Amino acid sequence: MGITARQLTLATLDRQLLLRREPLDVAEAVRRICAAQAQAAASPYLALWNRVSGFAPDDLDAAFAQGRVVKASLMRITLHAVHGADYADCHAAMRASLRGARVYDRRFTSAGLTAADADGLLAELPGLLAGPRTGAQMEEELGRRFGAGAQRLWWALRTYAPLHHVPTGGPWAFRLPNTYRAAPAAPSADPGPDLGPEDGADTAEDAAVQRLLLAYLRAFGPATARDFARFTLLTSPVVRRALDRLGERVVPVAGPDSGALLDLADATVPEPDTPAPPRLLPMWDSVLMAYAGHGRIVPEEYRPLIVRRNGDTLPTLLVDGQVAGVWRAVDGGVELTAFRPLRAARWRALTEEAERLSALLADREPAVYSRYRHWWDKGFPADRTTVVTP
C-alpha cells in the first residue's frame, strides 16, 4: 500500500522535529533537519525554538561562535546554517551551482570580468580572510588590482568561495555589515556515509551531492528528485547521477495517487492518526522551501498569501501540520492571523505557543522581521486576528 497524503505531511513534521520538541544539542538539531534557512538572522533561532525542547538562544550563539554551526551561502544560492562538520560536503555539492550563478551572470561579465579572474583569487582567500573582514574591506583590497570591477568580483567570490559568515553580535549573532572568514581547508572530520569507489563516486562533487541527497531524505523524505532539485537548485542531470550512484540506499515509495517518491531504505513514516501540534514557523522555514509542490505543508490556495512575488516567505501558523495563517511581532506581543476558522482548542494551543514566542522575542528582538510589515498593509483574507502578549 502507498503512503497517504496525510502520512507525507506527518513524515515531514516527524523528520523536521515538528511533531514534538526534542532534547537535542543545537548543532545536532541543525544536522537532523539538514539545514536551517538563515537569510534573516533570526530565522535559525526561531526554527530551533520550534524544534528543540528547552531551547536557549545563547546555545546557538555559542555554537556559531565555536563553529559547531556555520552560516554560509549554500542551497538555493542563499544563506543557510549547517552543522560545522557538514559544511564541506554542502559546499562541495553546491559549488558549481553557486559559481555558475555568479561568473556567468551579466552583472559580473558586464564589469569586464571573467571566471578566471575570480577563480584565480581562490588560493589567496585563506590568507586574505584568515581573520574576519567585512565586504567593504575586501572590495578595497581587491580594488587595488581590479579597480571598479572589485565590487562585482567580491559579489561572486562571497557566494561561491569557501567562506563562513562571522558572528558579530546583535540579537541573533549576526548583524550588518556582513563579516567573512575563510572556511577551514581541512575536510570534514565526520563526512557521513562512506561513498567509496564501490559506490561509483567519480569525483568529490559527486560524493558530496550523494551525501547531501541522503541528508535531504533523512530530513524531508519521502520526496521526489524534483523536490531535491527545488531544495538545492541543482540541475536534473546532477540529481539523477547522484540517485544512480546511490543504488539501493534510496528506494522507490508509492505516494498518493500512485505518485513515485524516493526515501531511505530504512526510513519509516508515522501512522495517519498521529497528532500534529501547532507551531509558529519563522520566515523561510525549510519545510516551506523543501518541495517542488506545496500541498504537503502549504495548501495551494494559501501559497500566494505566504510566498510573495519577490520570494519573501512569511512567518506562518502551522495547525495540524498545515499552514493556516501568518504571525508577526507587534508592540508588546505576537499577532496571529488565521486564514480559516479554527476550533477553540486549536486557538488556545496557538496562543500558548505565541505567549512563549513573545517571551523569547522580548529578550532578543521584540520587533523581529519588522522590515516585512508592508505585506500586512496589503491585507489578508483573515477569519480571525488575535494579539498575544507574554
Short mmCIF file of C-alpha atoms in Angstrom, two decimals:
data_model
loop_
_atom_site.label_atom_id
_atom_site.label_comp_id
_atom_site.label_asym_id
_atom_site.label_seq_id
_atom_site.Cartn_x
_atom_site.Cartn_y
_atom_site.Cartn_z
CA MET A 1 0.00 0.00 0.00
CA GLY A 2 1.16 3.53 -0.75
CA ILE A 3 1.72 6.39 1.64
CA THR A 4 -1.23 8.72 2.07
CA ALA A 5 -1.08 12.50 1.71
CA ARG A 6 -1.59 12.75 5.47
CA GLN A 7 1.37 10.46 6.12
CA LEU A 8 3.56 12.56 3.84
CA THR A 9 2.74 15.62 5.92
CA LEU A 10 3.42 13.70 9.13
CA ALA A 11 6.68 12.29 7.77
CA THR A 12 7.93 15.83 7.10
CA LEU A 13 6.86 17.01 10.56
CA ASP A 14 8.47 13.99 12.20
CA ARG A 15 11.82 14.32 10.45
CA GLN A 16 11.79 18.08 10.91
CA LEU A 17 11.29 17.71 14.69
CA LEU A 18 7.88 19.38 14.45
CA LEU A 19 5.77 16.58 15.92
CA ARG A 20 7.49 17.02 19.27
CA ARG A 21 10.30 19.16 20.57
CA GLU A 22 13.38 17.02 21.11
CA PRO A 23 16.07 17.38 23.83
CA LEU A 24 18.93 17.89 21.38
CA ASP A 25 22.13 19.90 21.25
CA VAL A 26 21.54 22.76 18.83
CA ALA A 27 24.23 21.60 16.38
CA GLU A 28 22.77 18.10 16.30
CA ALA A 29 19.30 19.56 15.76
CA VAL A 30 20.59 21.54 12.76
CA ARG A 31 22.12 18.35 11.38
CA ARG A 32 18.86 16.43 11.89
CA ILE A 33 16.88 18.95 9.83
CA CYS A 34 19.67 19.13 7.19
CA ALA A 35 19.97 22.93 7.27
CA ALA A 36 18.19 25.98 8.65
CA GLN A 37 17.45 28.86 6.32
CA ALA A 38 19.43 31.88 7.55
CA GLN A 39 18.55 34.62 5.09
CA ALA A 40 17.11 36.50 8.06
CA ALA A 41 19.40 36.34 11.09
CA ALA A 42 16.54 35.44 13.45
CA SER A 43 15.24 32.50 11.43
CA PRO A 44 17.65 29.74 12.59
CA TYR A 45 16.89 30.68 16.19
CA LEU A 46 13.14 30.57 15.69
CA ALA A 47 13.42 27.38 13.66
CA LEU A 48 15.19 25.66 16.56
CA TRP A 49 12.82 27.17 19.14
CA ASN A 50 10.07 25.27 17.33
CA ARG A 51 12.04 22.03 17.39
CA VAL A 52 14.28 21.76 20.47
CA SER A 53 12.90 21.32 23.98
CA GLY A 54 14.29 23.88 26.40
CA PHE A 55 15.87 25.81 23.54
CA ALA A 56 18.09 28.64 24.75
CA PRO A 57 19.22 31.22 22.15
CA ASP A 58 22.53 31.51 23.99
CA ASP A 59 23.28 27.91 23.00
CA LEU A 60 23.03 28.78 19.31
CA ASP A 61 25.09 31.93 19.89
CA ALA A 62 27.81 29.71 21.33
CA ALA A 63 27.54 27.14 18.52
CA PHE A 64 28.03 29.87 15.91
CA ALA A 65 30.96 31.36 17.85
CA GLN A 66 32.62 27.94 18.18
CA GLY A 67 32.00 26.91 14.56
CA ARG A 68 29.83 23.93 15.53
CA VAL A 69 27.13 25.60 13.42
CA VAL A 70 28.20 27.77 10.49
CA LYS A 71 26.39 30.25 8.27
CA ALA A 72 27.22 30.39 4.57
CA SER A 73 25.80 30.67 1.05
CA LEU A 74 24.70 27.18 0.10
CA MET A 75 21.43 25.67 -1.11
CA ARG A 76 19.33 27.78 -3.48
CA ILE A 77 22.17 30.32 -3.54
CA THR A 78 21.05 31.71 -0.22
CA LEU A 79 22.24 31.70 3.37
CA HIS A 80 21.85 28.57 5.47
CA ALA A 81 23.03 27.46 8.87
CA VAL A 82 24.52 23.95 8.79
CA HIS A 83 26.41 21.68 11.18
CA GLY A 84 30.07 22.66 11.09
CA ALA A 85 31.14 19.15 10.12
CA ASP A 86 28.64 19.13 7.22
CA TYR A 87 29.72 22.42 5.66
CA ALA A 88 32.49 20.95 3.49
CA ASP A 89 30.12 18.46 1.87
CA CYS A 90 27.35 21.01 1.42
CA HIS A 91 29.74 23.46 -0.20
CA ALA A 92 31.33 20.83 -2.44
CA ALA A 93 27.87 19.73 -3.60
CA MET A 94 26.73 23.28 -4.31
CA ARG A 95 29.96 24.93 -5.51
CA ALA A 96 29.40 24.51 -9.25
CA SER A 97 25.86 25.83 -8.97
CA LEU A 98 26.93 28.78 -6.80
CA ARG A 99 29.81 29.60 -9.12
CA GLY A 100 27.72 29.38 -12.29
CA ALA A 101 25.11 31.71 -10.84
CA ARG A 102 27.76 34.41 -10.47
CA VAL A 103 30.56 34.17 -13.02
CA TYR A 104 28.13 33.74 -15.94
CA ASP A 105 25.76 36.43 -14.71
CA ARG A 106 25.61 39.55 -16.88
CA ARG A 107 26.17 41.71 -13.80
CA PHE A 108 29.57 40.02 -13.47
CA THR A 109 30.59 39.80 -17.12
CA SER A 110 29.47 43.35 -17.95
CA ALA A 111 32.06 44.61 -15.46
CA GLY A 112 34.74 43.25 -17.80
CA LEU A 113 35.46 40.29 -15.53
CA THR A 114 36.00 36.64 -16.43
CA ALA A 115 35.62 33.43 -14.48
CA ALA A 116 39.41 33.17 -14.45
CA ASP A 117 39.62 36.48 -12.57
CA ALA A 118 37.52 35.10 -9.73
CA ASP A 119 38.93 31.57 -9.78
CA GLY A 120 42.46 32.93 -9.75
CA LEU A 121 41.83 34.51 -6.34
CA LEU A 122 40.57 31.38 -4.61
CA ALA A 123 44.03 30.29 -3.50
CA GLU A 124 44.64 33.73 -1.95
CA LEU A 125 41.44 33.91 0.09
CA PRO A 126 42.65 31.78 3.04
CA GLY A 127 45.39 34.35 3.57
CA LEU A 128 43.22 37.39 2.88
CA LEU A 129 40.47 36.08 5.15
CA ALA A 130 42.45 34.32 7.85
CA GLY A 131 40.74 36.76 10.20
CA PRO A 132 37.32 38.43 9.93
CA ARG A 133 36.92 41.12 7.28
CA THR A 134 33.87 42.99 6.04
CA GLY A 135 32.76 43.07 2.44
CA ALA A 136 33.82 46.72 2.20
CA GLN A 137 37.32 45.79 3.35
CA MET A 138 37.53 43.03 0.76
CA GLU A 139 36.33 45.34 -2.00
CA GLU A 140 39.02 47.83 -1.02
CA GLU A 141 41.63 45.05 -1.07
CA LEU A 142 40.54 43.81 -4.50
CA GLY A 143 40.15 47.32 -5.82
CA ARG A 144 43.92 47.77 -5.84
CA ARG A 145 44.12 45.23 -8.64
CA PHE A 146 40.72 45.27 -10.29
CA GLY A 147 39.56 48.85 -9.91
CA ALA A 148 35.86 49.41 -10.43
CA GLY A 149 35.29 45.69 -11.02
CA ALA A 150 36.22 44.83 -7.43
CA GLN A 151 32.63 45.12 -6.19
CA ARG A 152 31.33 42.55 -8.68
CA LEU A 153 34.35 40.34 -8.17
CA TRP A 154 33.70 40.19 -4.45
CA TRP A 155 29.97 39.69 -5.14
CA ALA A 156 30.87 36.49 -6.97
CA LEU A 157 33.51 35.26 -4.54
CA ARG A 158 31.45 35.79 -1.40
CA THR A 159 28.84 33.47 -2.92
CA TYR A 160 30.88 30.55 -4.22
CA ALA A 161 34.23 30.65 -2.43
CA PRO A 162 34.53 28.54 0.76
CA LEU A 163 33.67 31.30 3.24
CA HIS A 164 31.80 31.47 6.54
CA HIS A 165 29.85 34.44 7.82
CA VAL A 166 31.38 35.52 11.13
CA PRO A 167 29.10 36.18 14.13
CA THR A 168 29.44 39.81 15.18
CA GLY A 169 26.87 40.17 17.96
CA GLY A 170 23.41 41.66 17.91
CA PRO A 171 20.22 39.89 19.00
CA TRP A 172 20.73 36.97 16.59
CA ALA A 173 24.56 36.71 16.45
CA PHE A 174 24.88 38.34 13.00
CA ARG A 175 24.46 41.99 12.14
CA LEU A 176 25.35 44.24 9.23
CA PRO A 177 27.80 44.79 7.69
CA ASN A 178 28.35 41.13 6.91
CA THR A 179 31.73 39.86 8.03
CA TYR A 180 33.54 36.90 6.47
CA ARG A 181 36.31 34.42 7.20
CA ALA A 182 37.81 31.65 5.07
CA ALA A 183 36.39 28.22 5.80
CA PRO A 184 38.88 25.68 7.18
CA ALA A 185 40.75 23.91 4.41
CA ALA A 186 40.65 20.52 6.14
CA PRO A 187 37.88 18.12 5.04
CA SER A 188 35.03 17.33 7.38
CA ALA A 189 36.05 15.16 10.31
CA ASP A 190 32.67 13.46 10.09
CA PRO A 191 31.95 13.13 6.38
CA GLY A 192 28.83 10.99 6.72
CA PRO A 193 28.14 7.82 4.73
CA ASP A 194 31.23 6.19 3.23
CA LEU A 195 30.77 6.53 -0.51
CA GLY A 196 33.88 4.81 -1.76
CA PRO A 197 34.79 3.68 -5.27
CA GLU A 198 32.46 0.71 -4.95
CA ASP A 199 29.58 3.18 -4.98
CA GLY A 200 30.74 4.74 -8.24
CA ALA A 201 31.56 8.19 -6.83
CA ASP A 202 33.68 9.63 -9.65
CA THR A 203 34.57 12.98 -8.06
CA ALA A 204 34.47 14.78 -4.73
CA GLU A 205 31.49 16.74 -6.04
CA ASP A 206 29.64 13.53 -6.95
CA ALA A 207 30.17 12.12 -3.46
CA ALA A 208 29.13 15.40 -1.83
CA VAL A 209 25.89 15.56 -3.83
CA GLN A 210 25.13 11.99 -2.79
CA ARG A 211 25.67 12.83 0.87
CA LEU A 212 23.52 15.91 0.57
CA LEU A 213 20.77 13.89 -1.07
CA LEU A 214 20.87 11.33 1.76
CA ALA A 215 20.76 14.14 4.33
CA TYR A 216 17.82 15.70 2.47
CA LEU A 217 15.83 12.46 2.51
CA ARG A 218 16.60 11.94 6.21
CA ALA A 219 15.22 15.40 6.87
CA PHE A 220 12.41 15.74 4.30
CA GLY A 221 11.63 12.34 2.79
CA PRO A 222 9.78 10.70 1.24
CA ALA A 223 10.25 13.11 -1.65
CA THR A 224 10.90 13.26 -5.37
CA ALA A 225 14.07 14.01 -7.29
CA ARG A 226 12.34 17.22 -8.37
CA ASP A 227 11.81 18.15 -4.72
CA PHE A 228 15.52 17.75 -4.01
CA ALA A 229 16.33 19.84 -7.07
CA ARG A 230 13.96 22.53 -5.77
CA PHE A 231 15.57 22.49 -2.33
CA THR A 232 19.08 22.87 -3.75
CA LEU A 233 18.65 24.31 -7.28
CA LEU A 234 20.94 21.57 -8.54
CA THR A 235 20.27 20.55 -12.14
CA SER A 236 18.32 17.43 -13.04
CA PRO A 237 21.37 15.64 -14.55
CA VAL A 238 23.35 16.19 -11.34
CA VAL A 239 20.47 14.89 -9.22
CA ARG A 240 19.88 11.90 -11.49
CA ARG A 241 23.56 10.95 -11.41
CA ALA A 242 23.53 11.02 -7.61
CA LEU A 243 20.47 8.77 -7.50
CA ASP A 244 22.05 6.33 -9.93
CA ARG A 245 25.22 6.15 -7.80
CA LEU A 246 23.33 5.60 -4.56
CA GLY A 247 21.63 2.48 -5.89
CA GLU A 248 19.71 0.56 -3.22
CA ARG A 249 20.38 3.11 -0.49
CA VAL A 250 17.43 5.02 -1.95
CA VAL A 251 14.23 3.12 -2.69
CA PRO A 252 11.00 3.98 -4.51
CA VAL A 253 7.89 4.57 -2.43
CA ALA A 254 4.32 4.69 -3.70
CA GLY A 255 2.79 8.03 -2.83
CA PRO A 256 -0.77 9.37 -3.05
CA ASP A 257 -2.43 8.69 -6.39
CA SER A 258 0.40 6.24 -7.16
CA GLY A 259 2.91 9.08 -7.40
CA ALA A 260 6.55 7.97 -7.37
CA LEU A 261 8.54 9.05 -4.32
CA LEU A 262 12.02 8.27 -3.01
CA ASP A 263 13.17 7.50 0.52
CA LEU A 264 15.95 5.90 2.50
CA ALA A 265 15.73 2.13 2.60
CA ASP A 266 15.34 2.02 6.39
CA ALA A 267 13.06 5.04 6.82
CA THR A 268 9.63 4.91 8.44
CA VAL A 269 6.61 7.20 8.42
CA PRO A 270 4.16 7.95 11.26
CA GLU A 271 0.71 6.43 11.49
CA PRO A 272 -2.05 8.55 9.89
CA ASP A 273 -3.72 9.30 13.23
CA THR A 274 -0.59 10.83 14.79
CA PRO A 275 -1.46 14.27 16.22
CA ALA A 276 0.42 17.33 14.98
CA PRO A 277 0.83 20.20 17.46
CA PRO A 278 0.62 23.88 16.47
CA ARG A 279 3.81 25.71 15.56
CA LEU A 280 4.78 29.29 14.71
CA LEU A 281 7.34 28.91 11.94
CA PRO A 282 9.88 31.63 11.09
CA MET A 283 10.31 33.33 7.74
CA TRP A 284 11.63 30.99 5.07
CA ASP A 285 11.38 27.93 7.29
CA SER A 286 12.85 24.96 5.44
CA VAL A 287 9.60 22.96 5.43
CA LEU A 288 8.11 25.72 3.27
CA MET A 289 11.04 25.64 0.81
CA ALA A 290 11.85 21.95 0.51
CA TYR A 291 9.37 20.71 -2.09
CA ALA A 292 8.53 21.46 -5.71
CA GLY A 293 4.83 21.10 -4.87
CA HIS A 294 3.25 22.95 -1.99
CA GLY A 295 0.29 20.81 -0.91
CA ARG A 296 2.22 18.79 1.68
CA ILE A 297 2.51 21.65 4.18
CA VAL A 298 1.13 24.68 2.32
CA PRO A 299 -2.41 24.43 0.90
CA GLU A 300 -2.31 25.63 -2.68
CA GLU A 301 -4.84 28.41 -2.06
CA TYR A 302 -2.61 29.88 0.65
CA ARG A 303 0.66 29.82 -1.23
CA PRO A 304 0.23 33.31 -2.79
CA LEU A 305 -0.52 34.67 0.68
CA ILE A 306 2.67 33.44 2.32
CA VAL A 307 5.13 33.38 -0.61
CA ARG A 308 5.27 36.83 -2.15
CA ARG A 309 6.41 37.67 -5.66
CA ASN A 310 9.91 38.66 -4.62
CA GLY A 311 10.35 35.39 -2.70
CA ASP A 312 9.62 36.69 0.80
CA THR A 313 8.15 33.71 2.67
CA LEU A 314 6.25 34.98 5.68
CA PRO A 315 6.17 33.62 9.25
CA THR A 316 3.34 31.09 9.36
CA LEU A 317 0.93 29.36 11.69
CA LEU A 318 1.07 25.58 11.41
CA VAL A 319 -2.16 23.88 12.51
CA ASP A 320 -2.46 20.10 12.31
CA GLY A 321 0.58 20.10 10.05
CA GLN A 322 -0.77 22.60 7.52
CA VAL A 323 -0.22 26.33 7.10
CA ALA A 324 -3.35 28.05 8.37
CA GLY A 325 -2.25 31.67 8.71
CA VAL A 326 0.58 34.06 9.48
CA TRP A 327 2.09 35.75 12.51
CA ARG A 328 4.09 38.89 13.14
CA ALA A 329 5.65 40.70 16.05
CA VAL A 330 3.69 43.78 17.18
CA ASP A 331 4.10 46.20 20.04
CA GLY A 332 4.01 44.13 23.18
CA GLY A 333 3.44 40.71 21.66
CA VAL A 334 2.69 38.47 18.70
CA GLU A 335 -0.24 38.91 16.32
CA LEU A 336 -1.84 35.73 14.96
CA THR A 337 -3.92 35.85 11.77
CA ALA A 338 -5.84 32.73 10.70
CA PHE A 339 -6.96 32.33 7.10
CA ARG A 340 -9.78 29.94 8.04
CA PRO A 341 -11.96 29.16 11.06
CA LEU A 342 -10.17 27.24 13.81
CA ARG A 343 -11.74 25.36 16.69
CA ALA A 344 -11.40 26.90 20.15
CA ALA A 345 -8.97 24.23 21.33
CA ARG A 346 -6.63 24.97 18.42
CA TRP A 347 -6.76 28.70 19.12
CA ARG A 348 -5.84 28.05 22.73
CA ALA A 349 -2.89 25.91 21.69
CA LEU A 350 -1.73 28.56 19.22
CA THR A 351 -2.00 31.35 21.78
CA GLU A 352 0.04 29.30 24.27
CA GLU A 353 2.76 28.96 21.64
CA ALA A 354 2.51 32.68 20.91
CA GLU A 355 2.91 33.54 24.60
CA ARG A 356 6.14 31.55 24.72
CA LEU A 357 7.37 33.12 21.48
CA SER A 358 6.55 36.61 22.78
CA ALA A 359 8.69 35.94 25.84
CA LEU A 360 11.59 34.76 23.68
CA LEU A 361 11.37 37.81 21.42
CA ALA A 362 11.12 40.21 24.36
CA ASP A 363 14.57 39.08 25.46
CA ARG A 364 16.08 39.33 21.97
CA GLU A 365 14.24 41.44 19.40
CA PRO A 366 10.59 42.31 20.11
CA ALA A 367 10.20 43.79 16.60
CA VAL A 368 11.65 40.83 14.70
CA TYR A 369 11.00 40.86 10.92
CA SER A 370 9.74 44.45 11.16
CA ARG A 371 11.11 45.29 7.71
CA TYR A 372 8.45 42.98 6.23
CA ARG A 373 5.45 44.74 7.80
CA HIS A 374 4.37 46.09 4.42
CA TRP A 375 2.97 42.69 3.48
CA TRP A 376 0.40 43.05 6.26
CA ASP A 377 -0.53 46.50 4.95
CA LYS A 378 -1.80 44.78 1.83
CA GLY A 379 -4.17 42.72 3.98
CA PHE A 380 -5.07 39.05 4.30
CA PRO A 381 -8.36 37.17 3.94
CA ALA A 382 -8.41 36.80 7.72
CA ASP A 383 -11.03 34.82 9.59
CA ARG A 384 -9.61 35.93 12.92
CA THR A 385 -6.75 38.05 14.25
CA THR A 386 -5.53 37.99 17.85
CA VAL A 387 -2.64 39.73 19.62
CA VAL A 388 -0.96 37.62 22.30
CA THR A 389 1.36 39.05 24.96
CA PRO A 390 3.83 37.20 27.21
#
